[in-house]
PDB file of C-alpha atoms in Angstrom:
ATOM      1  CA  UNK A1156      -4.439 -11.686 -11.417  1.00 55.00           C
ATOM      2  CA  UNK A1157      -7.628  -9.459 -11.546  1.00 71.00           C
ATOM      3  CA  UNK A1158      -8.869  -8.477 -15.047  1.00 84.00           C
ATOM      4  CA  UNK A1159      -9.728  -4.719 -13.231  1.00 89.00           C
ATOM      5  CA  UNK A1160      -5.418  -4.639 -13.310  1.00 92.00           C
ATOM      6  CA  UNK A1161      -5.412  -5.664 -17.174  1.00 94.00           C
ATOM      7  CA  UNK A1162      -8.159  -3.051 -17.909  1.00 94.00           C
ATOM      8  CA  UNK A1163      -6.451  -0.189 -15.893  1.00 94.00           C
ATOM      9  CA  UNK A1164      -3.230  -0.831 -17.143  1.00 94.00           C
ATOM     10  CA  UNK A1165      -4.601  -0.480 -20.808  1.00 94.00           C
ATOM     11  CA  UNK A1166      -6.304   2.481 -20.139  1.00 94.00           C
ATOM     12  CA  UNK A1167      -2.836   4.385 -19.130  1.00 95.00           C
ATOM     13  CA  UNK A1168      -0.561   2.139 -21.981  1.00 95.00           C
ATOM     14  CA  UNK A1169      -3.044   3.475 -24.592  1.00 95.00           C
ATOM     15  CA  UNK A1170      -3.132   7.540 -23.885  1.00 95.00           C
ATOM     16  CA  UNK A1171       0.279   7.020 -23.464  1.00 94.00           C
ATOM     17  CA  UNK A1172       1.423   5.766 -26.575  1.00 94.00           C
ATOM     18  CA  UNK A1173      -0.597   8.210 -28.357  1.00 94.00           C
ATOM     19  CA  UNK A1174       0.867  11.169 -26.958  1.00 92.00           C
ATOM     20  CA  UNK A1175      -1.156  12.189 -24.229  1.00 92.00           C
ATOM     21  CA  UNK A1176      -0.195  13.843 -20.740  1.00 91.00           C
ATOM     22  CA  UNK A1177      -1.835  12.114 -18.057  1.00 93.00           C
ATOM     23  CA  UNK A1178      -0.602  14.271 -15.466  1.00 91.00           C
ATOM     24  CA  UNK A1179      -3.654  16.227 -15.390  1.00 93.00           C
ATOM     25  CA  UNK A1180      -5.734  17.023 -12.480  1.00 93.00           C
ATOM     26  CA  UNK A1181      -8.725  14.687 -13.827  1.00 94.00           C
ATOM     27  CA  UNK A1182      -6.078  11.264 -14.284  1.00 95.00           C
ATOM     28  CA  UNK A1183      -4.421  12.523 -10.950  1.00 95.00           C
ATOM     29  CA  UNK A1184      -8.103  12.717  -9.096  1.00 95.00           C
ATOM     30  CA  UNK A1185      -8.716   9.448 -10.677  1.00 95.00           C
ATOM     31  CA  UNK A1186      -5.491   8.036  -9.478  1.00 95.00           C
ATOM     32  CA  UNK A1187      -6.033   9.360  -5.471  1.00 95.00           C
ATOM     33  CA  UNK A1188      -9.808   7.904  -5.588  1.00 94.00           C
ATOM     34  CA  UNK A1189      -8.592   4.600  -6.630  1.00 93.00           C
ATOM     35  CA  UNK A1190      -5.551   4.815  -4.171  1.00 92.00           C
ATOM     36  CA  UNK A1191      -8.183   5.845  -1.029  1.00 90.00           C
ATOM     37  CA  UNK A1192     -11.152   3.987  -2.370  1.00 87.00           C
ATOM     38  CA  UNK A1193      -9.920   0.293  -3.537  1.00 84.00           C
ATOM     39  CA  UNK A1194      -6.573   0.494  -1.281  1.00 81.00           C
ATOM     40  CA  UNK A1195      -6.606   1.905   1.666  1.00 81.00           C
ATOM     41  CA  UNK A1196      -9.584  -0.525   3.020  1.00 77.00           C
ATOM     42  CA  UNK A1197      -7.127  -3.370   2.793  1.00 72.00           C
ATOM     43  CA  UNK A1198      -5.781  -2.357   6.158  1.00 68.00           C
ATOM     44  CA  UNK A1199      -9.547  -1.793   7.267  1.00 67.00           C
ATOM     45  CA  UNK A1200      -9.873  -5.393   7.764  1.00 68.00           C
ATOM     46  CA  UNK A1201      -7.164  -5.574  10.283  1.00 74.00           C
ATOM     47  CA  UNK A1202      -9.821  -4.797  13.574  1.00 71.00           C
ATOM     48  CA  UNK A1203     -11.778  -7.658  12.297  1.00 71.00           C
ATOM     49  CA  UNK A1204      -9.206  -9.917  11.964  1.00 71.00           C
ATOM     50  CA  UNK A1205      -7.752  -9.190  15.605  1.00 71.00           C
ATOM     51  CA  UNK A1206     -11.519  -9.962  16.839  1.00 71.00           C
ATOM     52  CA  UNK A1207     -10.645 -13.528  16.107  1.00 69.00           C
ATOM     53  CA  UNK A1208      -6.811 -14.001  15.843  1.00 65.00           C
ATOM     54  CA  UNK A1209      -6.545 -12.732  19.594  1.00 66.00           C
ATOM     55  CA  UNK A1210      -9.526 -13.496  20.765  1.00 67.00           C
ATOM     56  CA  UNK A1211     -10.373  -9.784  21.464  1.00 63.00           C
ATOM     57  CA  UNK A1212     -13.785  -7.922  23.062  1.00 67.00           C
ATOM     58  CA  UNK A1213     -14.883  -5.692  25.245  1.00 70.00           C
ATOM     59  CA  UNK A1214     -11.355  -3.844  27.087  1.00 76.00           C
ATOM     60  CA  UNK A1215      -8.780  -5.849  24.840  1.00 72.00           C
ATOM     61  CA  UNK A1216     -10.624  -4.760  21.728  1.00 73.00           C
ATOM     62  CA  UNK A1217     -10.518  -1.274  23.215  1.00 80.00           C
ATOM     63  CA  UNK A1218      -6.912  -1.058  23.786  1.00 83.00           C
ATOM     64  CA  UNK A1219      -6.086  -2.475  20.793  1.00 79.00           C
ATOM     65  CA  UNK A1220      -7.693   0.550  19.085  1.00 81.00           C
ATOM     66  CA  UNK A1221      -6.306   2.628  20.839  1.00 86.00           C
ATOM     67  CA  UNK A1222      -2.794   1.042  20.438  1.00 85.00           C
ATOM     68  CA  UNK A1223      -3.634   1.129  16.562  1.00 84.00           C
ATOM     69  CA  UNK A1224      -4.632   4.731  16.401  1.00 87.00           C
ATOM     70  CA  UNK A1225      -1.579   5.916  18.907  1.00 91.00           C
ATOM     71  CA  UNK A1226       0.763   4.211  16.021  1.00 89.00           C
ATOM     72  CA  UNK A1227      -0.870   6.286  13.164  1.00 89.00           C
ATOM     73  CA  UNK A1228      -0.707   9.707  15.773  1.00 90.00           C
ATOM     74  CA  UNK A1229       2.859   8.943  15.717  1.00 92.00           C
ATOM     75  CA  UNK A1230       3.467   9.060  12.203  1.00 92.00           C
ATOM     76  CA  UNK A1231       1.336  12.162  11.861  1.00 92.00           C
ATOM     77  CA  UNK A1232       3.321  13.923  14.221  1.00 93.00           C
ATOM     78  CA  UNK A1233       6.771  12.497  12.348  1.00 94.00           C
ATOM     79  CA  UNK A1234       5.193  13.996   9.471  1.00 93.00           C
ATOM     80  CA  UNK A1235       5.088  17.898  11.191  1.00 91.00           C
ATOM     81  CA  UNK A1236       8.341  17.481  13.363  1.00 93.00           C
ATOM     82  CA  UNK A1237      10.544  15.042  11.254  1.00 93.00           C
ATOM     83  CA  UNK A1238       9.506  14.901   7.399  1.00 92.00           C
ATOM     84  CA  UNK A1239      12.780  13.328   6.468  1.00 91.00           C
ATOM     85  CA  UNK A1240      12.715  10.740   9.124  1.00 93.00           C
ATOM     86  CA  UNK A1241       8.947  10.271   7.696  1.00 93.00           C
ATOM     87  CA  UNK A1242       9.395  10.269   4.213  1.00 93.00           C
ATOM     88  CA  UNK A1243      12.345   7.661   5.120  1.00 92.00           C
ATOM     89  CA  UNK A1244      10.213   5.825   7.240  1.00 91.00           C
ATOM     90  CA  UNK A1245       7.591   5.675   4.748  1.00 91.00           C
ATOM     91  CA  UNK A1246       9.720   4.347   2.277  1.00 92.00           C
ATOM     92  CA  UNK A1247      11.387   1.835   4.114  1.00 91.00           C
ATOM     93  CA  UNK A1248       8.042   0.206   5.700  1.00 88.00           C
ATOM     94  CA  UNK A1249       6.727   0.357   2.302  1.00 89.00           C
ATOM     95  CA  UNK A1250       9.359  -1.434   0.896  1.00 91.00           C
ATOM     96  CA  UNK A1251       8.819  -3.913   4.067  1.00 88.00           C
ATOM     97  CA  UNK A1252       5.799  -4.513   3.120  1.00 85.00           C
ATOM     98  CA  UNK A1253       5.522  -5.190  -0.421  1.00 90.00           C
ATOM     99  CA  UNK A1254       8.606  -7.797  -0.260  1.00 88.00           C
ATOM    100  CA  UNK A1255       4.881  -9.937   1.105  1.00 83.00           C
ATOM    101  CA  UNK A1256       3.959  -9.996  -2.315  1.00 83.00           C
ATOM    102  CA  UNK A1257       7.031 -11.810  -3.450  1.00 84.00           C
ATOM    103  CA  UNK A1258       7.390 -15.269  -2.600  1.00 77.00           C
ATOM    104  CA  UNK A1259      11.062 -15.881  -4.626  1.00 75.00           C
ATOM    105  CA  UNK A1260      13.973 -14.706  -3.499  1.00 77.00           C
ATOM    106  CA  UNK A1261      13.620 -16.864   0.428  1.00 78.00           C
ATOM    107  CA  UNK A1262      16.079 -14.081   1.922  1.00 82.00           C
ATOM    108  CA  UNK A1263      14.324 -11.275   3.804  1.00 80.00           C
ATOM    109  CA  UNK A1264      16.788  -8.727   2.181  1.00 85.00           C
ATOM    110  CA  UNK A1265      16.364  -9.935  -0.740  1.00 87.00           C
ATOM    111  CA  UNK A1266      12.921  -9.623  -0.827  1.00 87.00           C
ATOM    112  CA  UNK A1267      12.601  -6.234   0.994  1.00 90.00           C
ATOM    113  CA  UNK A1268      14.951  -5.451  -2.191  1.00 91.00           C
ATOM    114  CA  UNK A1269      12.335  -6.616  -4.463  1.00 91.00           C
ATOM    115  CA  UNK A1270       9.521  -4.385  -2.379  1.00 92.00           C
ATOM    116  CA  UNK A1271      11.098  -1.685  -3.212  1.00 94.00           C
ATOM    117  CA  UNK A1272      11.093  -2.118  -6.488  1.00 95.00           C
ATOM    118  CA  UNK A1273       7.896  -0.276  -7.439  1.00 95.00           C
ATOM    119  CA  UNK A1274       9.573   2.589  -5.522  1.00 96.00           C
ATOM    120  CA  UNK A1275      12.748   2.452  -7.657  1.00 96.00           C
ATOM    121  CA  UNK A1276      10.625   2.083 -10.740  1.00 97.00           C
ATOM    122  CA  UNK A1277       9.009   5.123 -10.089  1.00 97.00           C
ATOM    123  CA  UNK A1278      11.870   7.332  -9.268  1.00 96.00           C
ATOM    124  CA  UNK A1279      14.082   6.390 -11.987  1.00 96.00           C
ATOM    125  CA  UNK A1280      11.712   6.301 -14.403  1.00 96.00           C
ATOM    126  CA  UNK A1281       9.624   9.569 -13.508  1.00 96.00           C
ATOM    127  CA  UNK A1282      12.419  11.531 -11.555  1.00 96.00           C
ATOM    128  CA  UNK A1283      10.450  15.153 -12.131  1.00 95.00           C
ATOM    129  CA  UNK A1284       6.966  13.774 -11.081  1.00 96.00           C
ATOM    130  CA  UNK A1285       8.249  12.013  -8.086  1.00 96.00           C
ATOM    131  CA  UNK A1286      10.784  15.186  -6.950  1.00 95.00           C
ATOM    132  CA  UNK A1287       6.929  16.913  -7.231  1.00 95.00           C
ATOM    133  CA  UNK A1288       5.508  14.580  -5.307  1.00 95.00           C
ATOM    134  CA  UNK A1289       8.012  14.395  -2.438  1.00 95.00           C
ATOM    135  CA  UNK A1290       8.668  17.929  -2.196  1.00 95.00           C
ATOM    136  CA  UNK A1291       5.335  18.552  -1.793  1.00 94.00           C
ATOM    137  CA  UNK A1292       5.075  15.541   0.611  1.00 94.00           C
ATOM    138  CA  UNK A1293       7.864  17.830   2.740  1.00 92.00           C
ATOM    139  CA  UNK A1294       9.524  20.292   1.555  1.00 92.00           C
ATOM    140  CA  UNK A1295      11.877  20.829  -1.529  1.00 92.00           C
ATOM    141  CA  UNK A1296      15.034  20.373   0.162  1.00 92.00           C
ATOM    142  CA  UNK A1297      13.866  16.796   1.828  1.00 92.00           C
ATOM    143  CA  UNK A1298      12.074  15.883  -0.937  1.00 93.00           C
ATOM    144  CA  UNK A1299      15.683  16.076  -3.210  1.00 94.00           C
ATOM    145  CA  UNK A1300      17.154  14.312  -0.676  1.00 94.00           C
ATOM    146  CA  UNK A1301      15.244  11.718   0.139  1.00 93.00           C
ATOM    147  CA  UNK A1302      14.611  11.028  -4.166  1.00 95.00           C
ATOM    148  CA  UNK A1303      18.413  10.859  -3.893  1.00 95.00           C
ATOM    149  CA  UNK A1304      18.911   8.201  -1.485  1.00 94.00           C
ATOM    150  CA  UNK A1305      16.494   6.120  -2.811  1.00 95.00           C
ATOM    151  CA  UNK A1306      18.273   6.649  -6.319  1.00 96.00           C
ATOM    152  CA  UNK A1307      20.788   4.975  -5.178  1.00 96.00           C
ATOM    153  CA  UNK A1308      19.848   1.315  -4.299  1.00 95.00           C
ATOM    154  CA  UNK A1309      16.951   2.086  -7.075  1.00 96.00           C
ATOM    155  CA  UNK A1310      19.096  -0.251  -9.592  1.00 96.00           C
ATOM    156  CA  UNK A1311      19.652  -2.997  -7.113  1.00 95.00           C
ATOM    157  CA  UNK A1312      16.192  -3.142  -6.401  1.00 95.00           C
ATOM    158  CA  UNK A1313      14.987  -3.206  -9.718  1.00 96.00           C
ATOM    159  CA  UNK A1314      17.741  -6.046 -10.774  1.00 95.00           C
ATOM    160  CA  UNK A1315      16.690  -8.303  -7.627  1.00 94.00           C
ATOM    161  CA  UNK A1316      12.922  -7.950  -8.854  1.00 94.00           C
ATOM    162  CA  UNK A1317      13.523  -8.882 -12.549  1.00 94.00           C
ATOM    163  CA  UNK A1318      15.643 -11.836 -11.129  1.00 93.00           C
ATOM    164  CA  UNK A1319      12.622 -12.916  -9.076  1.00 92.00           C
ATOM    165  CA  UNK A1320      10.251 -11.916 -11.825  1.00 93.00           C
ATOM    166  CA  UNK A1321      12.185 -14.665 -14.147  1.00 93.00           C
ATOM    167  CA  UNK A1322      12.016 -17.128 -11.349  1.00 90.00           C
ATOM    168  CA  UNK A1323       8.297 -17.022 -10.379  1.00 88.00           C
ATOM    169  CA  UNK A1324       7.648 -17.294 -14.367  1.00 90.00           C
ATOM    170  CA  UNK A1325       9.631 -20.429 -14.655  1.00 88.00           C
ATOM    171  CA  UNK A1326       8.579 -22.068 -11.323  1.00 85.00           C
ATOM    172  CA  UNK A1327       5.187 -21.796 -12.673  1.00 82.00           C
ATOM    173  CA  UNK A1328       3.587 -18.609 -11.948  1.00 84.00           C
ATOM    174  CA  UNK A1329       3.470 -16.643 -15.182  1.00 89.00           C
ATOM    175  CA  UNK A1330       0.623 -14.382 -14.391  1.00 89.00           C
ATOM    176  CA  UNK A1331       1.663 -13.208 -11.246  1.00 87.00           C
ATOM    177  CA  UNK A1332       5.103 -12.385 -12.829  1.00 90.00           C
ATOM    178  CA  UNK A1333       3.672 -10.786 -16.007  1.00 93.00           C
ATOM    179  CA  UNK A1334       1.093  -8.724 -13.844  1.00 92.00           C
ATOM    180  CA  UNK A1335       4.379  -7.702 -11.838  1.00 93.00           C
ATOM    181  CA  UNK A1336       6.605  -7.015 -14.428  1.00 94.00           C
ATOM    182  CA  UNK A1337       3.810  -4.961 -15.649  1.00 95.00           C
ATOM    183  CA  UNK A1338       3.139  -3.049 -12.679  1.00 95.00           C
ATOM    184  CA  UNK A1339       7.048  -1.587 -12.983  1.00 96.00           C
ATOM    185  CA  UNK A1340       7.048  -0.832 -16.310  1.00 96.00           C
ATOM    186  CA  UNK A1341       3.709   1.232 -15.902  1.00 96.00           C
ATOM    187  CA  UNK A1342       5.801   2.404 -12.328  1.00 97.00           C
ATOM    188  CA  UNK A1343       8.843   3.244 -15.002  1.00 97.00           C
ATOM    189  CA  UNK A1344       6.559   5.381 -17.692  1.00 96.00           C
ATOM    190  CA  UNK A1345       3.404   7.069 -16.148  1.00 96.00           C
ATOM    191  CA  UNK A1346       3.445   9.538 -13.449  1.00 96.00           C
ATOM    192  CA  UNK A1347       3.480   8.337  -9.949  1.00 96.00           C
ATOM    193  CA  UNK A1348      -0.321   9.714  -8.698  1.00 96.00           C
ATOM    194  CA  UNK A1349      -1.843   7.208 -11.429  1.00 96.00           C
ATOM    195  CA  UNK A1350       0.396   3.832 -11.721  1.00 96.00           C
ATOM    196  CA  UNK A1351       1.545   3.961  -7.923  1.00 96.00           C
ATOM    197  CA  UNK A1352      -2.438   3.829  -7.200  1.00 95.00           C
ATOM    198  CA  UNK A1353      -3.391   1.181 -10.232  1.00 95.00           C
ATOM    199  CA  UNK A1354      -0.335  -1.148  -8.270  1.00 94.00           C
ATOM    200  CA  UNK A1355      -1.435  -0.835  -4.879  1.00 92.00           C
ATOM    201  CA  UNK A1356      -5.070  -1.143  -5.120  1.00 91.00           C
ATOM    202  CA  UNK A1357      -4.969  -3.543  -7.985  1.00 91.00           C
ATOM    203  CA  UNK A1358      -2.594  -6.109  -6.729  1.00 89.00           C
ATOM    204  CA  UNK A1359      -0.954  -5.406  -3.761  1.00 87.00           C
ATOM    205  CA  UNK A1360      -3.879  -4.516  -1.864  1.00 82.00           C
ATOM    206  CA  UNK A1361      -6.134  -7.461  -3.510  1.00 80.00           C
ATOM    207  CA  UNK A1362      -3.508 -10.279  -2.686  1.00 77.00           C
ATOM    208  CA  UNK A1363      -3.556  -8.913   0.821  1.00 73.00           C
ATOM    209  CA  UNK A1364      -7.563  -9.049   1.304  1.00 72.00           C
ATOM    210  CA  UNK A1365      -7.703 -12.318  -0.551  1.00 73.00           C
ATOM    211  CA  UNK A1366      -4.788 -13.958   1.800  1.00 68.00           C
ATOM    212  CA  UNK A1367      -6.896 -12.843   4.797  1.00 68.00           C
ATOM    213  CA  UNK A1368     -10.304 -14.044   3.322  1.00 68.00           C
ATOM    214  CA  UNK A1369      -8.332 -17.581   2.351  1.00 68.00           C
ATOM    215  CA  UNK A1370      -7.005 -17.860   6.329  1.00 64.00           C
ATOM    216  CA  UNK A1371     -10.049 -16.649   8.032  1.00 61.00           C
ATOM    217  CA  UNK A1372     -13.215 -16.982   5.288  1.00 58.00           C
ATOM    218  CA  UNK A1373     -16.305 -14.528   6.170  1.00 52.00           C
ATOM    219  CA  UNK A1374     -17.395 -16.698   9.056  1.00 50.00           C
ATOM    220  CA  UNK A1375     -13.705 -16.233  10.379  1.00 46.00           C
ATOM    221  CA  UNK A1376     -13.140 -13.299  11.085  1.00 47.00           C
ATOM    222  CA  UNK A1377     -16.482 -12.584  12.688  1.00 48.00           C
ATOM    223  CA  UNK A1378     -18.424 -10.371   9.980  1.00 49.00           C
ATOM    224  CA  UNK A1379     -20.852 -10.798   7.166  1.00 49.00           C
ATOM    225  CA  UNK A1380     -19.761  -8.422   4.952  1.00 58.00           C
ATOM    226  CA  UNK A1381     -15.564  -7.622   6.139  1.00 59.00           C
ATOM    227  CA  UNK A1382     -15.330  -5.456   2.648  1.00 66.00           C
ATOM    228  CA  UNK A1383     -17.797  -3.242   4.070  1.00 71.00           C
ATOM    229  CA  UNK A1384     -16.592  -3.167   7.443  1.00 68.00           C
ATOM    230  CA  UNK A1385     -13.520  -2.197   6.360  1.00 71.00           C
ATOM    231  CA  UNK A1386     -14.279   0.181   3.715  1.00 77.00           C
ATOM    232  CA  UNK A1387     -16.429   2.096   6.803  1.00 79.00           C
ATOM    233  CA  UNK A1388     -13.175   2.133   8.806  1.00 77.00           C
ATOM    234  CA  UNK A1389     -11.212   3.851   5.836  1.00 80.00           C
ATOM    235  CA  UNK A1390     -13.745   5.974   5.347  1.00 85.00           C
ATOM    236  CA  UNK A1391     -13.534   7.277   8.917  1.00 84.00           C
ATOM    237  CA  UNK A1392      -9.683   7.418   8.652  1.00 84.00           C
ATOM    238  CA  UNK A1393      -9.900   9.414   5.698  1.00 88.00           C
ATOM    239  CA  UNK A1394     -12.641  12.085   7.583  1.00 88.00           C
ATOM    240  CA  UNK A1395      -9.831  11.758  10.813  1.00 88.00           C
ATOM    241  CA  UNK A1396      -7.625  13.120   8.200  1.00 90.00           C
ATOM    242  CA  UNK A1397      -9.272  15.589   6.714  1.00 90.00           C
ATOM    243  CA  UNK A1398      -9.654  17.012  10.332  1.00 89.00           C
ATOM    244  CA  UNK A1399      -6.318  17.436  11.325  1.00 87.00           C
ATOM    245  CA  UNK A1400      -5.429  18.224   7.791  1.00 88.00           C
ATOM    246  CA  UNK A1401      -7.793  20.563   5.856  1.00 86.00           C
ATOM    247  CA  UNK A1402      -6.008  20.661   2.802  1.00 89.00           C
ATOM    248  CA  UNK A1403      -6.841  17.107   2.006  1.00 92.00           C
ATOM    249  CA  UNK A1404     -10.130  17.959   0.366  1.00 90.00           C
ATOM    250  CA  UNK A1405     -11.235  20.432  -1.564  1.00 86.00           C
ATOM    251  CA  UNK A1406     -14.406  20.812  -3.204  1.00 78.00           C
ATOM    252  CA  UNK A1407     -12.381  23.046  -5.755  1.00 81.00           C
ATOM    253  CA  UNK A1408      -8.831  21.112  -6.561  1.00 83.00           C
ATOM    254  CA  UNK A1409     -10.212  17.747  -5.199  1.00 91.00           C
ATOM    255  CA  UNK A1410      -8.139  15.381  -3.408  1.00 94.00           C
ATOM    256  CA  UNK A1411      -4.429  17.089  -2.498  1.00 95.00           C
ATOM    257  CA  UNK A1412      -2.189  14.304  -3.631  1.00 95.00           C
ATOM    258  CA  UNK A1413       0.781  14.803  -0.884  1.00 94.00           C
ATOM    259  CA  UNK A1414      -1.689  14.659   1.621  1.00 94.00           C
ATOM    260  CA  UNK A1415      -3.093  11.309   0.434  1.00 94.00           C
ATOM    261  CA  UNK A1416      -0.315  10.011   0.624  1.00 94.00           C
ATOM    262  CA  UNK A1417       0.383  11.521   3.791  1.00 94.00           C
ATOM    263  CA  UNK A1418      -2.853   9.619   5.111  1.00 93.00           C
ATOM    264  CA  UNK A1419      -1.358   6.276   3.466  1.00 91.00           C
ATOM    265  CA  UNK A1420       1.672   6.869   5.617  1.00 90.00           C
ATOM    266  CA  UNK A1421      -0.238   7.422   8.440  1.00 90.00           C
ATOM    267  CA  UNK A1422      -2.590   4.422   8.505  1.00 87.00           C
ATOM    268  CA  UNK A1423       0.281   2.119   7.001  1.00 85.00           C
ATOM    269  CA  UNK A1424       2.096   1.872   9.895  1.00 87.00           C
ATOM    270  CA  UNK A1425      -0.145   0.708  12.346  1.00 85.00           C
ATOM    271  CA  UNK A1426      -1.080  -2.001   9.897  1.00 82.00           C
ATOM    272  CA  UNK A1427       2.208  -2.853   9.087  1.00 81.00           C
ATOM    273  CA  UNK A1428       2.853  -3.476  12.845  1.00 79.00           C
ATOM    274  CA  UNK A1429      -0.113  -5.493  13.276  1.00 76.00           C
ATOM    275  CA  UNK A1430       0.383  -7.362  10.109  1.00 70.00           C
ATOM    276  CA  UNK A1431       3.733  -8.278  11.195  1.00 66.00           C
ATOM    277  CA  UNK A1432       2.608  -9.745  14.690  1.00 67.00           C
ATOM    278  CA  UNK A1433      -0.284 -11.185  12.910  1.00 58.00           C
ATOM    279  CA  UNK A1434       2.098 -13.384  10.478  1.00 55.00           C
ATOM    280  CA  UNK A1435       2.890 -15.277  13.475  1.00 53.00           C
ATOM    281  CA  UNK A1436      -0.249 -16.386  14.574  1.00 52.00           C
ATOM    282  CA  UNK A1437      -1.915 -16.392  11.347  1.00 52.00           C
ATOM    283  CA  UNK A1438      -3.631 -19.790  10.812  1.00 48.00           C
ATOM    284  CA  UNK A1439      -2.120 -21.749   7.591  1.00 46.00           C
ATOM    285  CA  UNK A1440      -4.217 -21.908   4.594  1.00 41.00           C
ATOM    286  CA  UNK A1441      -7.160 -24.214   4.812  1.00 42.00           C
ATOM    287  CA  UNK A1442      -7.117 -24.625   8.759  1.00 43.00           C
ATOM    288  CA  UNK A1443     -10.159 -23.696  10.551  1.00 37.00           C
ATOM    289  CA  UNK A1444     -10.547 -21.025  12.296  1.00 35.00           C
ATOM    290  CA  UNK A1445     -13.076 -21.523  15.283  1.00 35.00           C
ATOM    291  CA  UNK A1446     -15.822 -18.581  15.588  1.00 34.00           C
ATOM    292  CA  UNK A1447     -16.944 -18.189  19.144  1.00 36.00           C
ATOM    293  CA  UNK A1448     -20.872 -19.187  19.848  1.00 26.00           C
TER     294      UNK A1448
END
């Protein structure tokens, strides 16, 4: 578990216990760079890793990008014409997603129940912040909605993940389930736009990186410097964004947090799709990878 987690989690247990608000526009500009900056390049790596899982160049390559960015168009436009169906959608793929992270309980429910834990943490334990969030995200009316129905299988989620939590601590992984544990109680008592961020780009996004650097290595997957790479392909996701949406930045307010993550959304589900399909052909840890001459 990376010290960086430790370190950030500190720095919102301490303000906290002394009283301080850290909804503010400084901790919540803090929270969206972190979010943007050390998560959303996980998914950056993707295009690098199809260069060598599928043996793509030249037209394949091509049409793969353009397969990947018709994906993320879709959920932009869900976004405009269906924000409940998006906001669902969101939620759901998220929750998809981070049941990767959890290798206990071996039933996909289950563990889909356990990704959306971090979800449930943060809506039962920050109900005003996250209404904010979502109705901004939408609109109020979908926003109450939507924090409703996730209210309700909130406590299942959160009981499945302590369960697994306990598990992975006595089958002998005790920092991965403290740094878990962790992440939901910060989830539980800090607003969303700074202990959503510290989760995802402090663990969920590292174990991702690190499982693709472990199957592939730097040779692998065809680039000196993938981090790079795929911090350059964020970066040009997050200037596709602020395109279509101008709101995103502003040199006066900063970073507008529903848009951000909007843009997470967006960029999520193309990934999530290609991660998916990539699980299958993945090579196992340790195997060789063969880098074309």
């Amino acid at each position: 578990m990376p010290a960086a987690f430790w370190l950030a989690a500190l720095c919102i247990v301490l303000p906290l216990a002394s009283g301080l608000d850290l909804e503010t526009p400084l901790v919540t500009q803090a929270g969206m760079v972190l979010m943007l900056a050390g998560g959303l390049p996980h998914g950056g790596h993707d295009l690098l890793v199809a260069r060598r899982l599928f043996r793509m160049h030249g037209p394949g390559l091509v049409l793969f990008v353009l397969a990947y960015m018709a994906a993320a168009g879709v959920m932009a436009l869900a976004w405009w014409l269906m924000p409940l169906a998006a906001m669902l959608g969101f939620l759901a793929l998220a929750a998809w997603h981070f049941s990767e992270d959890w290798q206990v309980p071996q039933d996909r429910l289950l563990r889909t129940a356990a990704g959306l834990a971090p979800i449930a943490a943060a809506v039962l334990g920050q109900p005003a912040a996250v209404s904010r969030l979502f109705a901004t995200m939408t609109d109020p009316g979908t926003g109450a909605l939507a924090l409703a129905l996730v209210t309700l299988v909130a406590p299942v989620a959160l009981l499945v993940a302590a369960v697994a939590i306990a598990m992975a601590w006595q089958s002998g992984s005790p920092r991965w389930a403290s740094a878990q544990g962790t992440a939901l109680a910060l989830l539980a008592v800090a607003p969303p736009t700074i202990a959503f961020p510290v989760y995802f780009a402090l663990l969920h996004s590292r174990r991702h990186v690190i499982a693709i650097l472990d199957a592939f290595g730097t040779a692998g997957i065809g680039h000196a410097h993938p981090r790079v790479a795929a911090t350059t392909l964020a970066l040009i996701a997050c200037a596709a964004w602020a395109l279509l949406s101008p709101r995103f930045v502003d040199l006066v307010h900063g970073i507008d947090p529903a848009l951000a993550f909007q843009l997470l959304s967006v960029v999520a589900v193309p990934h999530l799709i290609f991660d998916a399909i990539g699980m299958k052909f993945r090579p196992a840890r340790g195997d060789a990878v063969p880098v074309d001459a």
